[in-house]
Coordinates of C-alpha atoms and ligand atoms in Angstrom, one line a residue:
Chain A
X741 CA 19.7 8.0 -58.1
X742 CA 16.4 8.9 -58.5
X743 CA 15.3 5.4 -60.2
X744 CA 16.6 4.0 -56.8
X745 CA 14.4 6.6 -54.9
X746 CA 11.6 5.7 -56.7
X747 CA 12.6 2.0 -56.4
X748 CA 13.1 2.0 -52.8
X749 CA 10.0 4.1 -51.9
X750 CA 7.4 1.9 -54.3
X751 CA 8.3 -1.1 -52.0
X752 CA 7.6 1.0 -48.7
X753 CA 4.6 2.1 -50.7
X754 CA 3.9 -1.7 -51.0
X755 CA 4.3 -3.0 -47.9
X756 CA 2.2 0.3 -46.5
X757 CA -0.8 -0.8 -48.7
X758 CA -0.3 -4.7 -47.3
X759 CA -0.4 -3.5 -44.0
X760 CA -3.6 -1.2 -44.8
X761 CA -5.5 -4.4 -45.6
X762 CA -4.1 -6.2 -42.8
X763 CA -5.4 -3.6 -40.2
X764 CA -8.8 -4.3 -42.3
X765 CA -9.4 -8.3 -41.5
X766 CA -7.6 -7.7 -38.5
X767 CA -10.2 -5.5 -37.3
X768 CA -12.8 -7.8 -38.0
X769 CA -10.8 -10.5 -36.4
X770 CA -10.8 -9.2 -33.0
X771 CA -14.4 -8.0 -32.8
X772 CA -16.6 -11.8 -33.4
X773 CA -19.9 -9.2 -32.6
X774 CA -19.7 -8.2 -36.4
X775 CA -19.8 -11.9 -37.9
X776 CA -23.0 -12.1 -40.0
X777 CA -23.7 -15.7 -39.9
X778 CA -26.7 -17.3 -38.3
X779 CA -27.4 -20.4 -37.2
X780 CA -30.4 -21.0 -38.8
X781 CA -32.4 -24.0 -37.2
X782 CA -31.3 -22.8 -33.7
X783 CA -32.2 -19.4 -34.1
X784 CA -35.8 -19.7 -36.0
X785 CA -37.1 -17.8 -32.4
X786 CA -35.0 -14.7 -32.9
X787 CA -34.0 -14.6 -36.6
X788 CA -34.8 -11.6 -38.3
X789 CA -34.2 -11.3 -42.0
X790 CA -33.1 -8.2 -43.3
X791 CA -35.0 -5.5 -44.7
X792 CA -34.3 -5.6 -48.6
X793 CA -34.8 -9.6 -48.5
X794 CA -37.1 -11.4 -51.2
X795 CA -38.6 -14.2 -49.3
X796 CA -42.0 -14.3 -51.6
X797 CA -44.6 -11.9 -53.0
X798 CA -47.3 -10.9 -50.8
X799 CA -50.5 -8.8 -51.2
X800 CA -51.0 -6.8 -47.5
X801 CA -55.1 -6.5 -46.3
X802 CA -55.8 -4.2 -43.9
X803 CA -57.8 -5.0 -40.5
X804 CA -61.3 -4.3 -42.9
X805 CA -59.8 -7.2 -45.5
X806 CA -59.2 -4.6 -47.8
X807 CA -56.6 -4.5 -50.4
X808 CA -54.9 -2.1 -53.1
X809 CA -55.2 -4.5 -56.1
X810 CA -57.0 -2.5 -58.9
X811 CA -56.7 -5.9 -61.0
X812 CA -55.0 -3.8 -63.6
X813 CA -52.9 -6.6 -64.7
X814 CA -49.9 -4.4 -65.3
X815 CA -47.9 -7.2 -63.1
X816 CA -49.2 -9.9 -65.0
X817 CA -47.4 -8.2 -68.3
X818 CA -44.3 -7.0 -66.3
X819 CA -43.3 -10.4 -64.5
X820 CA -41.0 -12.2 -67.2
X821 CA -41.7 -15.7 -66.5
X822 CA -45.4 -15.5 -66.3
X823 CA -45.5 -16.3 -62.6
X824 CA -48.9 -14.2 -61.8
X825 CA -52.5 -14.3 -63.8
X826 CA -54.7 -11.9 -62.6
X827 CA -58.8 -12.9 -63.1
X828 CA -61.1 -9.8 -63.6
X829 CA -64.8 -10.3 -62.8
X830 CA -67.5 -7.5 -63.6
X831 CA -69.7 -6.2 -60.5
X832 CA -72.3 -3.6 -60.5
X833 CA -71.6 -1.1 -58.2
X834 CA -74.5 0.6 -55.6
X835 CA -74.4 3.4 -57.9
X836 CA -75.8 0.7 -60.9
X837 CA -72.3 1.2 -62.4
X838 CA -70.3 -1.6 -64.1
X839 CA -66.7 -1.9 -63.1
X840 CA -64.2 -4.4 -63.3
X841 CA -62.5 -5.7 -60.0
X842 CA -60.0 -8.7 -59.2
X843 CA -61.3 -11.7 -58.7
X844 CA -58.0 -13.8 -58.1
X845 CA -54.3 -12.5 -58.2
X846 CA -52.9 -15.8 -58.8
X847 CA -48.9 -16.2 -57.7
X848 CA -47.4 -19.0 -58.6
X849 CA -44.4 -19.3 -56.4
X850 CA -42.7 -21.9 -57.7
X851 CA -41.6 -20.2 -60.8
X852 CA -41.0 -16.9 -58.6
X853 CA -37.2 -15.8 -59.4
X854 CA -38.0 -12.8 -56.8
X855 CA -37.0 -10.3 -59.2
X856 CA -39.3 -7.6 -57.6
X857 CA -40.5 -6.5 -61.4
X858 CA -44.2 -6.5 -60.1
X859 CA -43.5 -5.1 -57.3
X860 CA -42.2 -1.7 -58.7
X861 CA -44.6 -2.3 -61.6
X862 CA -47.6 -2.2 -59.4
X863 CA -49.1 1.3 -60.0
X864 CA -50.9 1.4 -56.7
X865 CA -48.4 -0.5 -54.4
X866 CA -50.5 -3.6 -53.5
X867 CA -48.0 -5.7 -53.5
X868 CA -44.6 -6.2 -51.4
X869 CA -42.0 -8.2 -50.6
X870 CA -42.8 -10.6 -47.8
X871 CA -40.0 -11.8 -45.4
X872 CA -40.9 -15.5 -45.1
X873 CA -38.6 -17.6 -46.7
X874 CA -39.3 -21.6 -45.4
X875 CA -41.3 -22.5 -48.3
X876 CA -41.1 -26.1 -48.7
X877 CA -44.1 -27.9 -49.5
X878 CA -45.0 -31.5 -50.0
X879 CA -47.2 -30.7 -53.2
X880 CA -45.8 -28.3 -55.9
X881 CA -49.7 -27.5 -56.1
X882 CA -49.7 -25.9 -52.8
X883 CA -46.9 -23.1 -54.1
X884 CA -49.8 -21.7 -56.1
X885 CA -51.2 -19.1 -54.1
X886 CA -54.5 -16.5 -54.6
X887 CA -53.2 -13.2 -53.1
X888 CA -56.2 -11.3 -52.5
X889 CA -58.0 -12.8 -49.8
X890 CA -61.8 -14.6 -50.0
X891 CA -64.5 -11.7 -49.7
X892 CA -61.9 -9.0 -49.8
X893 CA -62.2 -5.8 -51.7
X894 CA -60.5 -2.6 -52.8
X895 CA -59.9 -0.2 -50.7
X896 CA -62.2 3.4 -50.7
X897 CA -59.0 5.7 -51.9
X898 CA -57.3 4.0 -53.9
X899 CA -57.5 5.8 -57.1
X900 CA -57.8 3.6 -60.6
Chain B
X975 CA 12.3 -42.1 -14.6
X976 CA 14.0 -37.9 -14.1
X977 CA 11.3 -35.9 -15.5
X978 CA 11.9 -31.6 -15.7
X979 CA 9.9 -29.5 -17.7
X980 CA 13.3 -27.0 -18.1
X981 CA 15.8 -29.3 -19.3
X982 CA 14.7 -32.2 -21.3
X983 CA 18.0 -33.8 -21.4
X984 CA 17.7 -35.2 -18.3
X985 CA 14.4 -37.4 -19.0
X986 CA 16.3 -38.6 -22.7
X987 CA 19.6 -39.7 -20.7
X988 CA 18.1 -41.2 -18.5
X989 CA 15.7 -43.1 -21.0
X990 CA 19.0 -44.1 -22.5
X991 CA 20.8 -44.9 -19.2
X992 CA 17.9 -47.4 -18.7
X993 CA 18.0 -48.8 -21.9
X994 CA 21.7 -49.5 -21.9
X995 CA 21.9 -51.5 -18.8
X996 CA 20.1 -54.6 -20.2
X997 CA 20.5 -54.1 -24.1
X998 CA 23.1 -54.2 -26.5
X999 CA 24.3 -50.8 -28.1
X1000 CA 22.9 -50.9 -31.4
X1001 CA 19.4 -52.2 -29.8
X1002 CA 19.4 -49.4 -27.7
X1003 CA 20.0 -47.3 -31.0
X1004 CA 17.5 -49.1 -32.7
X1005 CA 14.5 -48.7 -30.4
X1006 CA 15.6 -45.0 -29.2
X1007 CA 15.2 -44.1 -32.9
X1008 CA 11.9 -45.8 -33.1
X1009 CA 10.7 -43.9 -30.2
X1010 CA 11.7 -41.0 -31.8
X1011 CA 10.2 -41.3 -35.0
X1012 CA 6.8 -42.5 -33.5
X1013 CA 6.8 -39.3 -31.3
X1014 CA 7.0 -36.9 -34.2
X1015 CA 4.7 -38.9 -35.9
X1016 CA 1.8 -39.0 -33.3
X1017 CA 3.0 -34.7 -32.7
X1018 CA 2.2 -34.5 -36.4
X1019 CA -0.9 -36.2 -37.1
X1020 CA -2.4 -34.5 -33.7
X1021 CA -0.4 -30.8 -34.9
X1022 CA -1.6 -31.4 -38.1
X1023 CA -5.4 -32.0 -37.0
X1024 CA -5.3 -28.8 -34.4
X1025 CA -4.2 -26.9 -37.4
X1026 CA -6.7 -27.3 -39.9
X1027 CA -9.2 -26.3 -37.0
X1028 CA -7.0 -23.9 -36.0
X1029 CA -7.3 -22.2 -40.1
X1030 CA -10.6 -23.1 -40.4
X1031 CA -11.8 -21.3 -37.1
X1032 CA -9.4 -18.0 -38.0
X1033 CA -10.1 -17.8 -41.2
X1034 CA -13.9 -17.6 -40.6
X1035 CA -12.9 -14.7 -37.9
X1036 CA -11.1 -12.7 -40.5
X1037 CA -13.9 -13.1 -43.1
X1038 CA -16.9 -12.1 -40.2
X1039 CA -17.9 -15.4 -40.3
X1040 CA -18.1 -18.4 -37.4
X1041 CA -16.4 -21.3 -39.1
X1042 CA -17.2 -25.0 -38.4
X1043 CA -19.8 -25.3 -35.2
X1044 CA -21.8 -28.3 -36.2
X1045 CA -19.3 -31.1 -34.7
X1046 CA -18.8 -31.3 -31.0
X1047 CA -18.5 -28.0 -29.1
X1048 CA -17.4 -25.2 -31.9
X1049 CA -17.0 -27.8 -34.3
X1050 CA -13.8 -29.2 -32.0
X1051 CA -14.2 -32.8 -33.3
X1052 CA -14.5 -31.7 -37.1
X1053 CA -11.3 -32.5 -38.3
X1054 CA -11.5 -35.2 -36.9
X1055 CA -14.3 -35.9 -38.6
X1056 CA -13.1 -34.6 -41.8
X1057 CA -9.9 -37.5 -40.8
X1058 CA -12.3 -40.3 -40.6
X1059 CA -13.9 -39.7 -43.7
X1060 CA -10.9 -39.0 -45.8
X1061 CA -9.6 -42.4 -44.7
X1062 CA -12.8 -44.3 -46.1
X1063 CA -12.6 -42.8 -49.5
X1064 CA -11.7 -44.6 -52.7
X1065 CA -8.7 -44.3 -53.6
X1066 CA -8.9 -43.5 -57.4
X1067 CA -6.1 -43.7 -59.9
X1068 CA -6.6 -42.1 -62.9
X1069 CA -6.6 -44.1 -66.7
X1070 CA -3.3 -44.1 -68.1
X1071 CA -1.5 -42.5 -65.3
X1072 CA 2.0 -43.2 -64.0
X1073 CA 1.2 -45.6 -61.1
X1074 CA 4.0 -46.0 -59.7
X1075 CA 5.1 -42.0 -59.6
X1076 CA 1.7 -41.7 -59.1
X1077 CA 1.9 -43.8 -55.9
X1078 CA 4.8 -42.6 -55.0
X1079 CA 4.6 -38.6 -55.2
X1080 CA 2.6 -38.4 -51.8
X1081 CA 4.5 -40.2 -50.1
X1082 CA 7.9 -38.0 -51.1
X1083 CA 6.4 -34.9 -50.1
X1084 CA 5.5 -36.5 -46.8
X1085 CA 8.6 -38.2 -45.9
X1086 CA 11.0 -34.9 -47.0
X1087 CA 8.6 -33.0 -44.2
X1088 CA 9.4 -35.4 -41.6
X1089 CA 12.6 -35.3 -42.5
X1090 CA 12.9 -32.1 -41.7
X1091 CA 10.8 -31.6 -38.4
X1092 CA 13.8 -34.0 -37.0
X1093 CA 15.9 -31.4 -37.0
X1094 CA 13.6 -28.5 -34.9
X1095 CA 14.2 -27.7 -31.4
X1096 CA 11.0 -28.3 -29.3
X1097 CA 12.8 -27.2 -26.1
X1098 CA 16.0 -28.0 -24.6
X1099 CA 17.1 -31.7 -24.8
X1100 CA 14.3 -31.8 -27.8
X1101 CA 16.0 -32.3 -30.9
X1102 CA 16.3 -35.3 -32.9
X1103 CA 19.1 -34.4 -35.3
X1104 CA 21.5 -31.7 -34.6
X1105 CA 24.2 -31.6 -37.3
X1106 CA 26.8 -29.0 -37.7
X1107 CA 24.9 -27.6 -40.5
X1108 CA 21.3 -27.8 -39.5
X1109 CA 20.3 -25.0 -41.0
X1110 CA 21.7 -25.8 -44.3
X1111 CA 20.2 -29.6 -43.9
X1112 CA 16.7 -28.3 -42.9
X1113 CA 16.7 -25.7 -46.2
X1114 CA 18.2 -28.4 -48.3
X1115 CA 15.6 -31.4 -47.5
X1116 CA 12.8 -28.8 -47.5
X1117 CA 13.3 -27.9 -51.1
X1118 CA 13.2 -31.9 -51.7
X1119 CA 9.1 -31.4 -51.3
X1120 CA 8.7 -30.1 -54.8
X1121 CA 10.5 -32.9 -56.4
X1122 CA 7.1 -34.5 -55.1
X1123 CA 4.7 -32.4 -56.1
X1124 CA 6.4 -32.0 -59.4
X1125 CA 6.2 -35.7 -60.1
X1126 CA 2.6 -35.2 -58.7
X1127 CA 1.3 -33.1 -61.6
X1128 CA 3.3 -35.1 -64.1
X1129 CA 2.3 -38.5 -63.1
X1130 CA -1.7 -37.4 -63.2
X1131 CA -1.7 -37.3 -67.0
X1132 CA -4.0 -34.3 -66.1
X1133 CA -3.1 -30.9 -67.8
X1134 CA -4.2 -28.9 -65.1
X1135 CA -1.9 -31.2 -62.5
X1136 CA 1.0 -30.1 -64.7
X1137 CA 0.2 -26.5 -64.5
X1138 CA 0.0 -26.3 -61.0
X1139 CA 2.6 -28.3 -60.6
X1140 CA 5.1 -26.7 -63.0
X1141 CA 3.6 -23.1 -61.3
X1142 CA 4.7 -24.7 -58.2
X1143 CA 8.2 -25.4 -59.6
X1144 CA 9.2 -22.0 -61.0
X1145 CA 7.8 -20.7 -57.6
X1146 CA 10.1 -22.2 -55.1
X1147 CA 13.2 -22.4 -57.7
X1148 CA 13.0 -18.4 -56.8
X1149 CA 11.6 -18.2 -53.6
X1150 CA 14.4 -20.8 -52.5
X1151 CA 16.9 -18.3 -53.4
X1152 CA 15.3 -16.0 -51.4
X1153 CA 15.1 -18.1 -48.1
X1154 CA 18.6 -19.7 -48.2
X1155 CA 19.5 -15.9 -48.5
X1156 CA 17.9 -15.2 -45.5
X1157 CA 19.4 -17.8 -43.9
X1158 CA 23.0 -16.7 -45.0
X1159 CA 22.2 -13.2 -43.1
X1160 CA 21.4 -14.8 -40.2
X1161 CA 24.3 -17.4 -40.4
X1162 CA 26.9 -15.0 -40.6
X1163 CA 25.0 -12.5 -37.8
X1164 CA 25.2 -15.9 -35.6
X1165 CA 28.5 -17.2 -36.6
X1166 CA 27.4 -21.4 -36.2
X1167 CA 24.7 -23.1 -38.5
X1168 CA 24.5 -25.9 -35.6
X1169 CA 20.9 -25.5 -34.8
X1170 CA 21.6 -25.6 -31.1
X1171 CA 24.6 -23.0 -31.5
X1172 CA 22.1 -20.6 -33.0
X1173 CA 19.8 -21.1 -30.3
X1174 CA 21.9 -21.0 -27.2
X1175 CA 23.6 -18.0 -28.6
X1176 CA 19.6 -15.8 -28.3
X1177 CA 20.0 -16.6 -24.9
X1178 CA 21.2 -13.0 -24.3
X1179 CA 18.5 -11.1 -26.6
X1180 CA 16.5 -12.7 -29.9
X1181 CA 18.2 -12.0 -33.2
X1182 CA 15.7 -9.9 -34.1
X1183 CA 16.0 -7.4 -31.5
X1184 CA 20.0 -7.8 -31.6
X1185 CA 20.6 -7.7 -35.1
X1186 CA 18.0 -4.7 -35.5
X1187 CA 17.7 -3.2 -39.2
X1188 CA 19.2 -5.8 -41.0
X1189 CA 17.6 -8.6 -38.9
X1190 CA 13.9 -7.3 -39.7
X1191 CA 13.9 -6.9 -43.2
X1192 CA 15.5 -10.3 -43.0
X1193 CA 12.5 -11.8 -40.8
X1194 CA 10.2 -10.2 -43.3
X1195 CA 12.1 -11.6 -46.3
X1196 CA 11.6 -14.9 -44.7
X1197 CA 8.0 -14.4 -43.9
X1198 CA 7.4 -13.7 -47.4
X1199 CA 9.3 -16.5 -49.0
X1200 CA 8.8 -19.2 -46.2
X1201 CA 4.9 -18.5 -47.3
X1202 CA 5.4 -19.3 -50.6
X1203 CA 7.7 -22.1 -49.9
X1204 CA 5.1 -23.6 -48.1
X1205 CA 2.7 -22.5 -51.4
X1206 CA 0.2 -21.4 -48.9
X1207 CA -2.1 -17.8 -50.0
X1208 CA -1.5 -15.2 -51.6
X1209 CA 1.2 -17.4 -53.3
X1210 CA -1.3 -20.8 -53.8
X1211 CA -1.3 -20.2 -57.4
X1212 CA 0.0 -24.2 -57.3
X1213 CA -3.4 -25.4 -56.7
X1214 CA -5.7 -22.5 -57.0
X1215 CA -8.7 -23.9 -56.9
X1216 CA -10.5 -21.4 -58.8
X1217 CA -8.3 -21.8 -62.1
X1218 CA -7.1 -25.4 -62.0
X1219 CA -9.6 -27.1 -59.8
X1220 CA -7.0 -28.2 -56.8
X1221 CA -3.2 -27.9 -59.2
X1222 CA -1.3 -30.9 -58.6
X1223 CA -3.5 -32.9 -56.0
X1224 CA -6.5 -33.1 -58.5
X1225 CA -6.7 -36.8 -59.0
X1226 CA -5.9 -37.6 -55.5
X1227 CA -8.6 -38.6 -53.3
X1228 CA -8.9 -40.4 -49.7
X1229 CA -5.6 -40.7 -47.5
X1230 CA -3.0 -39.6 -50.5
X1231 CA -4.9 -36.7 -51.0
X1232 CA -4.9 -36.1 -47.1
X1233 CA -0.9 -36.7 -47.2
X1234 CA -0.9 -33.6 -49.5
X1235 CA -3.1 -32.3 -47.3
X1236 CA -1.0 -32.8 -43.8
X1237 CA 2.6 -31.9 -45.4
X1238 CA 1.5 -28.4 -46.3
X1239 CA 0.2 -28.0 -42.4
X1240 CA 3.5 -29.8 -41.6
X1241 CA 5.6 -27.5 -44.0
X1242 CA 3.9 -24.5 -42.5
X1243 CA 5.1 -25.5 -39.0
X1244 CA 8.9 -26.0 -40.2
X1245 CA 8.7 -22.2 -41.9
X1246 CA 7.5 -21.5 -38.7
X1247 CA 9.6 -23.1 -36.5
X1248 CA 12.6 -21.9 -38.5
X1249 CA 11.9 -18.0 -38.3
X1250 CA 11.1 -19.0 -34.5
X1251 CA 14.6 -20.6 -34.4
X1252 CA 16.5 -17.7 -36.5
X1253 CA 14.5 -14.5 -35.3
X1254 CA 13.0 -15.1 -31.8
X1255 CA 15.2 -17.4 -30.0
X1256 CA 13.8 -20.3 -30.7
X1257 CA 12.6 -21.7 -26.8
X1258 CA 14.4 -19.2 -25.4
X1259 CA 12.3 -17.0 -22.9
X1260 CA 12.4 -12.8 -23.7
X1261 CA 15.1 -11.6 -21.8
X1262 CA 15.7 -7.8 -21.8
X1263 CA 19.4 -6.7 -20.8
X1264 CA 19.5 -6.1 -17.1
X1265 CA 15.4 -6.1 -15.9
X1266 CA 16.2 -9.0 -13.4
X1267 CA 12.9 -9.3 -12.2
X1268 CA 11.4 -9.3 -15.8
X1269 CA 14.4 -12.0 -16.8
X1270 CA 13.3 -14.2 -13.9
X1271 CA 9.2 -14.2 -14.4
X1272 CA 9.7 -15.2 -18.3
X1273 CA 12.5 -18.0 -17.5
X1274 CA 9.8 -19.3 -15.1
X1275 CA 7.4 -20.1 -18.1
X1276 CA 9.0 -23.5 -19.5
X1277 CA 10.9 -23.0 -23.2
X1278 CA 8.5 -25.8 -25.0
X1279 CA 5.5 -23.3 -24.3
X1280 CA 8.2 -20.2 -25.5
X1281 CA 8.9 -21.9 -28.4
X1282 CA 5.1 -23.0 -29.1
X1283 CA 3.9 -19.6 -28.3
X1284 CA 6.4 -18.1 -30.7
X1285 CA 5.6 -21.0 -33.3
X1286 CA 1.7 -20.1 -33.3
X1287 CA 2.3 -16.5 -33.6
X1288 CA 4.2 -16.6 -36.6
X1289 CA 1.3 -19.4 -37.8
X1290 CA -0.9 -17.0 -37.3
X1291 CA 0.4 -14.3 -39.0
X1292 CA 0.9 -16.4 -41.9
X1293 CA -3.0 -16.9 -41.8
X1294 CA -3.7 -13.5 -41.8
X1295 CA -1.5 -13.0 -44.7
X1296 CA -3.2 -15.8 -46.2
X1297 CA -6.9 -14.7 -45.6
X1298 CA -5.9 -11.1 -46.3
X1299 CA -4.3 -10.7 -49.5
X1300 CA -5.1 -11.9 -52.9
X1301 CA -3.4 -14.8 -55.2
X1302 CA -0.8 -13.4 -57.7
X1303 CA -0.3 -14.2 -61.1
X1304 CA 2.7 -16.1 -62.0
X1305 CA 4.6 -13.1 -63.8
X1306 CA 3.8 -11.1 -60.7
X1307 CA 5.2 -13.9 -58.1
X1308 CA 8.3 -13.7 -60.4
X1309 CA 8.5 -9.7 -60.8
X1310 CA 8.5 -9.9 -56.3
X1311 CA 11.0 -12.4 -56.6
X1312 CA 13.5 -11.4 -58.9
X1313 CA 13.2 -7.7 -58.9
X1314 CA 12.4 -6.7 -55.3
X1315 CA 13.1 -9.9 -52.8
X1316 CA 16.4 -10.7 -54.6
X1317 CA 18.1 -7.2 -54.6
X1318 CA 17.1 -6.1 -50.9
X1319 CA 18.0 -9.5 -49.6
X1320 CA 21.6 -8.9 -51.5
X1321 CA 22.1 -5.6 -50.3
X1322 CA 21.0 -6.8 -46.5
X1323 CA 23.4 -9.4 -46.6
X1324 CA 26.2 -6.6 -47.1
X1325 CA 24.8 -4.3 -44.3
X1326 CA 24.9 -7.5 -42.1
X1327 CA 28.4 -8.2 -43.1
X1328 CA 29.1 -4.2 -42.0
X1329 CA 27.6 -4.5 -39.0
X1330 CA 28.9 -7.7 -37.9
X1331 CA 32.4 -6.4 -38.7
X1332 CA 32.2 -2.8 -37.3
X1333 CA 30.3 -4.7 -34.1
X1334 CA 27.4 -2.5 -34.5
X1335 CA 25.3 -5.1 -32.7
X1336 CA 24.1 -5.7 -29.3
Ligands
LIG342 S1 -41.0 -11.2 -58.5 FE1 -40.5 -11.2 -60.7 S2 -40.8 -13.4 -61.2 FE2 -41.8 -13.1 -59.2 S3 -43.9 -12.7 -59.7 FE3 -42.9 -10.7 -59.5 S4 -42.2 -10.2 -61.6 FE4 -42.7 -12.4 -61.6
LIG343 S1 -51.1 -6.1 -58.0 FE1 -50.9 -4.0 -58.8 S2 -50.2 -4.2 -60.9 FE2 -51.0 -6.2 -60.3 S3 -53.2 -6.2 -60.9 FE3 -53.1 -5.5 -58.8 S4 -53.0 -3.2 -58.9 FE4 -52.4 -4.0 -61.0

């Protein structure tokens, strides 16, 4: 008696956990404002990628074409396939001090695998994730990339 | 030419009427049957076509996605499309395969479903064949179709072909069992296996709602097994792409491939038309007791949409099973079978048999 009890209620049981995940695509069936898919080329206007997404690394300047890059190098050592180089150069500050600044934050997009190691690497934050993701080039030369731009320099408080 | 939307009988008489006056009996036979078969087999090919759109476009919904939009106006034209293409392939027969069962495998599963789609009541007037034991033929010739795919898997010389299609063997062997049992309940709540009997007897109330307790689990016995009769998900472990590349299509390619392809659509309508037939009155409108009113508004809707309506709903729920639940190992499509399906469907056909007896029915 009680093997047919529990026979009888594990099929209700069954069919109650069948009709659970019915009631779940269901839902989704009758509301077409939660698909996710985009149509790319004929939304390029309006498409806005999400916040987490990797399109490419990016070093942000502010509106004085200053940047946070201490030229430390600790991305250099932390990105595993030896996409960036980072080149140091010496200048002598106004006080007549030495000190060693970036000269080119080299990123070679092309071997990128957007891991984001660098980017939680970077000690000061200078570089993020950017958001653009058409990257197709005609020349595999133009996916190398200098990331500080020409004439820019560190910013005042950044601390080294 | 007497054309009414109600009653087909009258346009197929008097077809026949004006055939007979110039023609010989058995020419008259002769092209009457021709017309028939080339009717089912344009309703196929264009069924067929709507269908794959129709799966594409709801399983896309159930997954939040948006399905085929590139071709024509949401992707309307891409089956056909997809058609085109499929009939300019190559058509590639493997080294050291069986050609002539090779050849020949497509074309049995094909054949077995048009055999059976003869035998489905559109409307009234509608049917091609309409034996005294139509339900008995339909589940008989149905089961034919994995004689096909069997010979399928073993013609390919391919070991995953013979997996899938050996899966596919031991799965209808026991879901067979578990439809014709199905169909027993509802034979003896009905009395008649003539199709036509069972149908004109739901013109008072549907089976389901007239045979109540015993009539729903039956319908949802039915549902289950007629899905994997058809092999369709979550009981597609035949082909399932993900273990055996496609089962027992794999070395098909072009048109044989889309024969495959069109028989399980086709099957899917006959599963469907059945438990349309046996559970909701086939084209009969929904008639509740004495609401004359209600009776009148639903008999004003013509039974070829009923039936079509009906047909689609039970499609569709047999897409949401599909894009809902997971595939199931083989041990587990047998543990269903044999220890759950088989027992209840027994013990349903006895509280049937009670309640016709005791007349517990509507
Ligand atoms: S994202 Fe990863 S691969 Fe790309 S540069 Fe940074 S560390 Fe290297
Ligand atoms: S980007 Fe960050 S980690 Fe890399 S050199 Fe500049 S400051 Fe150092």
């Amino acid at each position: 008696m009680k093997a047919l009890i529990q026979y009888i209620s594990t099929i209700l049981q069954g069919l109650l956990t069948l009709v659970k995940g019915m009631a779940v695509t269901g839902h989704y069936f009758f509301r077409p404002k939660l698909i996710t898919t985009q149509q790319y080329p004929e939304n390029r206007q309006t498409l806005k990628m999400f916040d987490r997404f990797r399109g490419e690394v990016i070093m942000p300047h502010d509106e004085n074409n200053h940047h946070k890059c201490t030229g430390c190098g600790i991305c250099e050592m932390n990105c595993p396939n030896g996409s960036i180089e980072i080149i140091t150069k010496m200048i002598e500050t106004p006080e007549g001090k030495k000190k060693k600044v970036i000269d080119k934050h080299i990123y070679h997009l092309g071997m990128c695998t957007l891991c984001n190691l660098c980017v939680k690497a970077c000690p000061t934050g200078a570089i993020v994730m950017g958001q653009k993701f058409e990257h197709a080039v005609w020349d595999r030369t133009q996916l190398t990339k200098v990331l500080n731009q020409p004439g820019s320099e560190l910013m005042k408080d950044v601390k080294e | 030419m007497a054309f009414d939307i109600y009653d087909f009988t009258t346009l197929t008489s008097s077809i026949h009427q004006s055939l007979s006056e110039s023609l010989p009996p058995l020419a008259v036979e002769m092209i009457e049957w021709t017309l028939v078969g080339l009717s089912m087999l344009i309703f196929v090919a264009l069924f067929g076509l709507i269908l794959v759109y129709l799966e594409r476009k709801v399983c896309a919904l159930f997954q939040q996605r948006l399905g085929p939009m590139r071709v024509g106006k949401w992707g309307l034209l891409q089956t056909i499309a997809d058609f085109v293409k499929l009939l300019m392939k190559e058509l590639i027969t493997p080294n050291r395969a069986d050609k002539f069962l090779y050849n020949l495998a497509p074309f049995i599963v094909i054949i077995v479903t048009f055999m059976a789609i003869a035998a489905i009541p559109f409307a009234k007037g509608l049917q091609a064949l309409d034996f005294d034991i139509g339900v008995f033929y339909v589940s008989a010739i149905s089961s034919l179709g994995v004689i096909g795919i069997l010979l399928a898997g073993w013609a390919s010389n391919n070991k995953y072909s013979l997996i899938g299609a050996m899966r596919s063997g031991a799965q209808i062997i026991s879901y067979e069992l578990s439809v014709g049992l199905t169909l027993i309940t509802m034979i003896i709540f009905a009395g008649t296996m003539q199709i036509s009997g069972i149908v004109d007897a739901q013109a008072s109330g549907w089976f389901i709602f007239r045979g109540h307790i015993p009539a729903i689990i039956a319908f949802i016995i039915f549902l289950i097994a007629g899905t994997a009769e058809t092999n369709r998900g979550p009981f597609d472990l035949a082909e399932a792409e993900s273990e055996l590349t496609a089962g027992f299509h794999t070395e098909y390619s072009g048109i044989k491939f889309a024969f495959f392809f069109l028989a399980e659509y086709v099957n899917l309508f006959i599963v469907s038309a059945m438990a349309t037939v046996l559970f909701l009155g086939g084209w009969q409108p929904l008639h509740f007791g004495s609401f004359e009113g209600f009776n009148q508004v639903m008999d004003f809707i013509p039974p070829i949409f009923w039936f079509f309506g009906k047909v689609m709903f039970i499609i569709y729920m047999i897409m949401w099973f599909k894009w809902t639940f997971p595939r199931l190992r083989v041990d587990q499509i047998l543990t269903l079978e044999w220890k759950y399906l088989l027992p209840v469907n027994l013990f349903n056909i006895l509280l049937m048999t009670l309640i016709v007896l005791m007349g517990w029915h509507f």
